[in-house]
Amino acid sequence: MKLSEIFSENKVHFSFEFFPPKTEEASRALLETISKLSPIQPSFVSVTYGAGGSTNQLTQDLVIRLKKETPMNVVAHLTAVGVNRNDIRAQLERYAEAGITNVLALRGDPPKNNPSFTPAADGFAHAADMVAYIKKNFPQFGISVAGFPEGHPETPNRLLEMDYLKAKVDAGADCICTQLFFDNRDFYDFCERCEIAGIKVPIIAGIMPVTSLSGLRRMADLAQGARIPAKLLRAVLRAQSDEAVEKVGVHWSTQQVFDLYDHNVCGIHFYTLNHSKATLKIYETLGMSLGETWHVPNGNRG
Ligand SMILES: Cc1cc2nc3c(=O)[nH]c(=O)nc-3n(C[C@H](O)[C@H](O)[C@H](O)COP(=O)(O)OP(=O)(O)OC[C@H]3O[C@@H](n4cnc5c(N)ncnc54)[C@H](O)[C@@H]3O)c2cc1C
């Protein structure tokens, strides 16, 4: 089902982000996570594409496997890092053949040892260019793009960034999925600025429960621009163990989700980091009913 069809159903859509595991053990753990999360019946799940193009094959294999072996709608992340139009064409052809109907079109994060983004020859300088390419050559795909409620570090001009976001939507994006945020006011303000800019597509709120102090440190490094409110930071630092940090993190995200519900958001996207516990706890606290559990066959593939 295409993203536009998913969001034509008027409800709060839950979705999950996974990353492709690099070992057999991590792969088994992910399948277990997916089974545990399955009763939530997500409207879609998405599979990341490693920074610097580092998981190209693993991403494709996981996307296709989940499509084949589960009833989930799978959204494949695509990035422009180190790839040209032919590479993107090849990925889209493989996805189309496998029955994948949605992608998240990103410029991508360059590798850590070469942090400034340089497009490949005949590649895409900005995500908007990739969106236009997909729309023209693979119109059967639904397209999501990234949004940054607290801004993207490369564009400190907060008016220009909305022009760039609008360019992605005008090029054909069906929805926007946001970077994670810890203060809903940033999200609501972002939605309002989108409205002013004439952006009318659904905006999905990105939520990541803090589950450990080390995880919070990694997140601060990876999630560009995401602010950690002092109140949350104080609570996390006060906690005496990772278990206690997780309780604080789950409580914080649960409050965020309740509030997002009250504001009639169309979608909540959980950055799961391939774990199920925190997301399940949040969902259960909402008092939502759960569907059936299904299992992904645990073969020796990625
Ligand atoms: C939901 C979500 C999922 C993500 N998944 C991944 C993933 O799987 N793999 C990965 O590597 N990264 C991922 N990222 C991170 C993302 O790739 C980086 O943040 C990247 O730096 C920006 O990508 P973008 O698609 O927003 O790029 P763009 O929209 O191209 O923006 C990149 C920068 O260029 C600026 N810009 C845009 N258009 C123009 C223009 N015409 N002229 C000048 N400047 C312009 C923007 O303001 C921004 O600062 C994800 C981010 C989000 C929010």
Coordinates of C-alpha atoms and ligand atoms in Angstrom, one line a residue:
M1 CA 0.0 0.0 0.0
K2 CA 1.4 3.4 -0.9
L3 CA 2.0 6.0 1.8
S4 CA -0.7 8.3 0.4
E5 CA -3.2 5.5 0.8
I6 CA -2.0 4.6 4.3
F7 CA -2.4 8.2 5.4
S8 CA -5.8 8.6 3.8
E9 CA -7.1 6.5 6.7
N10 CA -7.9 9.0 9.4
K11 CA -6.2 7.6 12.5
V12 CA -2.9 7.8 14.4
H13 CA -0.6 5.6 12.4
F14 CA 2.2 3.8 14.3
S15 CA 5.4 2.9 12.5
F16 CA 8.8 1.6 13.4
E17 CA 12.4 2.2 12.2
F18 CA 14.9 -0.7 12.1
F19 CA 18.5 -0.8 11.0
P20 CA 20.0 -3.8 9.1
P21 CA 21.9 -6.1 11.5
K22 CA 25.5 -7.0 10.6
T23 CA 25.7 -10.4 12.4
E24 CA 23.6 -13.5 12.6
E25 CA 23.0 -13.0 16.3
A26 CA 21.8 -9.4 15.8
S27 CA 19.7 -10.6 12.9
R28 CA 18.0 -13.2 15.1
A29 CA 17.4 -10.5 17.8
L30 CA 15.8 -8.2 15.2
L31 CA 13.4 -10.9 14.1
E32 CA 12.5 -11.5 17.7
T33 CA 11.9 -7.7 18.1
I34 CA 9.7 -7.7 15.0
S35 CA 7.6 -10.6 16.4
K36 CA 7.2 -8.8 19.7
L37 CA 6.1 -5.6 18.0
S38 CA 3.8 -7.2 15.6
P39 CA 0.7 -7.0 17.8
I40 CA 0.8 -3.2 17.5
Q41 CA 0.2 -3.8 13.7
P42 CA 2.3 -0.9 12.5
S43 CA 1.1 0.9 9.4
F44 CA 4.6 0.6 8.0
V45 CA 8.1 -0.2 9.1
S46 CA 11.2 1.4 7.6
V47 CA 14.7 0.1 7.1
T48 CA 17.7 2.5 7.4
Y49 CA 20.6 2.9 4.9
G50 CA 23.9 3.1 6.8
A51 CA 25.8 6.4 7.0
G52 CA 28.1 6.8 4.0
G53 CA 26.2 4.1 2.1
S54 CA 27.7 1.5 4.5
T55 CA 24.7 -1.0 4.5
N56 CA 23.6 -0.8 0.9
Q57 CA 23.2 -4.6 0.3
L58 CA 22.1 -5.4 3.9
T59 CA 19.4 -2.7 3.6
Q60 CA 18.1 -4.1 0.4
D61 CA 18.2 -7.7 1.6
L62 CA 16.3 -6.9 4.9
V63 CA 13.7 -4.8 3.1
I64 CA 13.0 -7.6 0.6
R65 CA 13.0 -10.3 3.3
L66 CA 10.5 -8.4 5.5
K67 CA 8.3 -7.8 2.5
K68 CA 8.4 -11.5 1.6
E69 CA 8.0 -13.0 5.0
T70 CA 5.8 -10.6 6.9
P71 CA 2.5 -8.8 6.2
M72 CA 4.2 -5.4 6.9
N73 CA 4.4 -2.4 4.6
V74 CA 8.1 -1.9 4.3
V75 CA 9.6 1.5 3.5
A76 CA 13.2 1.4 2.1
H77 CA 15.5 4.3 3.0
L78 CA 17.6 5.5 0.0
T79 CA 20.5 7.9 0.3
A80 CA 22.5 9.9 -2.3
V81 CA 25.8 9.2 -0.5
G82 CA 28.3 7.7 -2.9
V83 CA 25.7 6.6 -5.4
N84 CA 24.7 7.9 -8.9
R85 CA 21.4 7.7 -10.8
N86 CA 22.2 4.2 -12.1
D87 CA 22.7 2.9 -8.6
I88 CA 19.5 4.4 -7.4
R89 CA 17.7 3.0 -10.5
A90 CA 19.1 -0.5 -9.8
Q91 CA 17.8 -0.3 -6.2
L92 CA 14.4 0.9 -7.3
E93 CA 14.1 -1.8 -9.9
R94 CA 15.0 -4.5 -7.4
Y95 CA 12.4 -3.1 -4.9
A96 CA 9.7 -2.7 -7.6
E97 CA 10.3 -6.4 -8.6
A98 CA 9.9 -7.4 -4.9
G99 CA 6.6 -5.5 -4.6
I100 CA 8.0 -2.7 -2.4
T101 CA 5.8 0.4 -2.9
N102 CA 7.4 3.1 -0.7
V103 CA 10.8 4.7 -0.1
L104 CA 12.2 7.4 2.1
A105 CA 14.3 9.6 -0.1
L106 CA 17.3 11.1 1.7
R107 CA 20.4 13.0 0.9
G108 CA 22.1 10.9 3.6
D109 CA 24.8 11.3 6.1
P110 CA 28.4 11.2 4.8
P111 CA 30.9 8.9 6.4
K112 CA 32.5 10.1 9.6
N113 CA 36.0 10.3 8.2
N114 CA 34.8 12.5 5.3
P115 CA 32.0 14.6 6.8
S116 CA 31.3 17.1 4.1
F117 CA 28.8 15.8 1.5
T118 CA 29.9 15.7 -2.1
P119 CA 27.5 14.3 -4.6
A120 CA 28.7 11.4 -6.8
A121 CA 29.1 12.2 -10.5
D122 CA 25.7 12.0 -12.0
G123 CA 24.3 11.6 -8.4
F124 CA 22.0 13.8 -6.4
A125 CA 23.1 17.0 -4.6
H126 CA 19.9 17.3 -2.5
A127 CA 17.1 14.9 -1.5
A128 CA 14.7 17.0 -3.6
D129 CA 16.6 16.0 -6.8
M130 CA 16.2 12.3 -5.8
V131 CA 12.5 12.8 -5.2
A132 CA 12.0 14.3 -8.6
Y133 CA 14.0 11.5 -10.2
I134 CA 11.9 8.8 -8.5
K135 CA 8.6 10.6 -9.3
K136 CA 9.6 10.8 -13.0
N137 CA 11.1 7.3 -13.5
F138 CA 9.3 5.2 -10.9
P139 CA 5.9 6.9 -10.4
Q140 CA 4.6 3.7 -8.7
F141 CA 6.5 4.5 -5.5
G142 CA 5.2 6.4 -2.6
I143 CA 7.8 8.8 -1.3
S144 CA 8.6 10.0 2.2
V145 CA 11.2 12.7 3.0
A146 CA 13.0 13.9 6.2
G147 CA 12.0 16.9 8.2
F148 CA 13.9 18.6 11.0
P149 CA 11.6 20.3 13.6
E150 CA 14.7 21.8 15.3
G151 CA 16.5 22.6 12.0
H152 CA 19.2 20.9 10.1
P153 CA 22.8 21.9 11.1
E154 CA 23.9 22.6 7.6
T155 CA 21.1 25.3 7.1
P156 CA 21.0 27.7 10.0
N157 CA 18.7 30.0 8.1
R158 CA 15.3 28.9 9.4
L159 CA 13.4 30.5 6.5
L160 CA 15.5 28.9 3.8
E161 CA 15.1 25.4 5.3
M162 CA 11.4 25.6 4.8
D163 CA 11.9 26.5 1.2
Y164 CA 14.1 23.5 0.8
L165 CA 11.6 21.3 2.5
K166 CA 8.8 22.6 0.3
A167 CA 11.0 21.8 -2.7
K168 CA 11.0 18.2 -1.6
V169 CA 7.2 18.1 -1.3
D170 CA 6.7 20.0 -4.6
A171 CA 9.0 17.4 -6.3
G172 CA 6.6 14.7 -5.3
A173 CA 7.0 13.7 -1.6
D174 CA 3.8 12.2 -0.1
C175 CA 4.7 12.7 3.5
I176 CA 7.4 14.0 5.9
C177 CA 8.9 11.9 8.7
T178 CA 10.7 14.0 11.3
Q179 CA 13.9 13.7 13.1
L180 CA 13.3 12.6 16.7
F181 CA 12.5 15.4 19.2
F182 CA 12.0 15.5 22.9
D183 CA 9.9 18.6 23.3
N184 CA 6.5 18.5 21.4
R185 CA 6.4 22.2 21.2
D186 CA 9.2 22.0 18.6
F187 CA 7.1 19.6 16.5
Y188 CA 3.9 21.7 16.7
D189 CA 5.9 24.8 15.8
F190 CA 7.4 22.9 12.8
C191 CA 4.0 21.8 11.7
E192 CA 2.8 25.4 11.9
R193 CA 5.7 26.6 9.9
C194 CA 5.0 23.9 7.3
E195 CA 1.4 25.2 7.1
I196 CA 2.6 28.7 6.6
A197 CA 5.0 27.5 3.8
G198 CA 2.1 25.8 2.0
I199 CA 3.2 22.3 2.9
K200 CA 0.1 20.1 3.1
V201 CA 1.3 16.5 3.2
P202 CA 1.1 14.4 6.4
I203 CA 3.9 15.0 9.0
I204 CA 4.9 12.0 11.0
A205 CA 6.4 12.6 14.5
G206 CA 9.7 10.9 15.2
I207 CA 9.9 9.5 18.8
M208 CA 12.9 7.8 20.4
P209 CA 12.6 6.7 24.0
V210 CA 15.9 7.1 25.9
T211 CA 16.8 3.7 27.3
S212 CA 20.4 4.3 28.5
L213 CA 22.9 7.1 29.2
S214 CA 25.2 5.7 26.5
G215 CA 22.3 5.5 24.1
L216 CA 21.5 9.2 24.8
R217 CA 25.1 10.1 24.1
R218 CA 25.1 8.2 20.8
M219 CA 21.8 9.8 19.9
A220 CA 23.1 13.3 20.6
D221 CA 25.9 12.5 18.2
L222 CA 23.7 11.0 15.4
A223 CA 20.4 12.9 15.6
Q224 CA 21.6 16.2 14.2
G225 CA 20.1 19.2 15.9
A226 CA 17.9 17.3 18.4
R227 CA 17.8 19.2 21.7
I228 CA 17.7 17.4 25.0
P229 CA 15.6 19.4 27.4
A230 CA 17.2 20.2 30.8
K231 CA 14.3 18.5 32.6
L232 CA 14.9 15.3 30.7
L233 CA 18.6 15.5 31.1
R234 CA 18.3 16.1 34.9
A235 CA 16.0 13.1 35.3
V236 CA 18.3 10.8 33.3
L237 CA 21.4 11.9 35.2
R238 CA 19.6 11.4 38.5
A239 CA 18.7 7.8 37.6
Q240 CA 21.0 5.3 39.3
S241 CA 21.1 2.5 36.7
D242 CA 20.3 1.9 33.0
E243 CA 17.1 0.2 34.1
A244 CA 16.1 3.4 35.9
V245 CA 17.2 5.5 32.9
E246 CA 14.9 3.4 30.7
K247 CA 12.0 4.0 33.1
V248 CA 12.6 7.8 32.9
G249 CA 12.9 7.6 29.1
V250 CA 9.8 5.5 28.6
H251 CA 7.8 7.8 30.9
W252 CA 9.0 10.9 28.9
S253 CA 8.1 9.4 25.5
T254 CA 4.8 8.2 26.8
Q255 CA 3.9 11.7 27.8
Q256 CA 5.0 12.9 24.4
V257 CA 2.8 10.3 22.7
F258 CA -0.3 11.1 24.8
D259 CA 0.1 14.8 23.9
L260 CA 0.6 14.0 20.2
Y261 CA -2.6 12.0 20.3
D262 CA -4.4 15.0 21.8
H263 CA -3.1 17.1 19.0
N264 CA -4.4 14.7 16.3
V265 CA -1.1 13.8 14.7
C266 CA -1.4 11.5 11.7
G267 CA 1.5 9.3 12.6
I268 CA 4.1 8.4 15.2
H269 CA 7.4 6.8 14.1
F270 CA 9.4 5.0 16.7
Y271 CA 13.2 4.9 16.3
T272 CA 13.4 1.5 17.9
L273 CA 17.1 0.8 17.6
N274 CA 16.0 -2.7 16.9
H275 CA 14.5 -3.1 20.4
S276 CA 10.9 -3.7 21.3
K277 CA 10.6 -3.2 25.1
A278 CA 10.3 0.6 25.3
T279 CA 7.9 0.9 22.4
L280 CA 5.7 -1.9 23.7
K281 CA 5.5 -0.3 27.1
I282 CA 4.5 3.1 25.7
Y283 CA 1.9 1.5 23.5
E284 CA 0.4 -0.5 26.3
T285 CA 0.3 2.5 28.5
L286 CA -1.9 4.2 25.9
G287 CA -4.5 1.5 26.5
M288 CA -4.6 0.5 22.9
S289 CA -5.7 -3.0 22.0
L290 CA -3.2 -5.4 20.5
G291 CA -3.5 -7.7 17.5
E292 CA -2.1 -11.1 16.9
T293 CA 1.6 -12.0 17.1
W294 CA 3.3 -13.4 14.1
H295 CA 6.7 -14.8 13.6
V296 CA 9.3 -14.2 10.9
P297 CA 10.9 -17.5 10.0
N298 CA 14.4 -17.5 11.6
G299 CA 16.6 -18.5 8.6
N300 CA 20.3 -17.7 8.3
R301 CA 19.7 -14.6 6.2
G302 CA 20.2 -10.9 6.9
Ligands
LIG1 C1 13.3 10.1 9.3 C2 14.8 10.2 9.0 C3 15.4 9.0 8.5 C4 16.8 9.0 8.2 N1 17.4 7.9 7.8 C5 18.7 7.9 7.4 C6 19.3 6.8 6.8 O1 18.7 5.7 6.7 N2 20.6 6.9 6.4 C7 21.3 8.1 6.5 O2 22.5 8.1 6.1 N3 20.7 9.2 7.0 C8 19.4 9.1 7.4 N4 18.8 10.3 8.0 C9 19.7 11.5 8.1 C10 19.7 12.4 6.9 O3 20.1 11.7 5.8 C11 20.7 13.5 7.2 O4 20.2 14.3 8.2 C12 21.1 14.4 6.0 O5 22.1 15.3 6.4 C13 19.9 15.2 5.5 O6 19.1 14.5 4.6 P1 17.9 15.1 3.8 O7 17.2 14.1 3.1 O8 17.0 16.0 4.8 O9 18.7 16.1 2.8 P2 18.3 17.4 2.1 O10 16.8 17.7 2.1 O11 19.0 17.4 0.8 O12 19.0 18.5 3.0 C14 20.4 18.4 3.3 C15 20.9 19.8 3.7 O13 20.9 20.6 2.5 C16 20.1 21.7 2.6 N5 19.4 21.9 1.3 C17 18.4 21.3 0.7 N6 18.1 21.7 -0.5 C18 19.0 22.7 -0.8 C19 19.3 23.5 -1.9 N7 18.5 23.5 -3.0 N8 20.3 24.4 -1.8 C20 21.1 24.5 -0.7 N9 20.9 23.7 0.4 C21 19.9 22.8 0.4 C22 19.1 21.4 3.7 O14 18.5 22.5 4.3 C23 19.9 20.6 4.6 O15 20.7 21.4 5.5 C24 17.5 10.3 8.3 C25 16.9 11.4 8.8 C26 15.5 11.4 9.2 C27 14.8 12.6 9.7

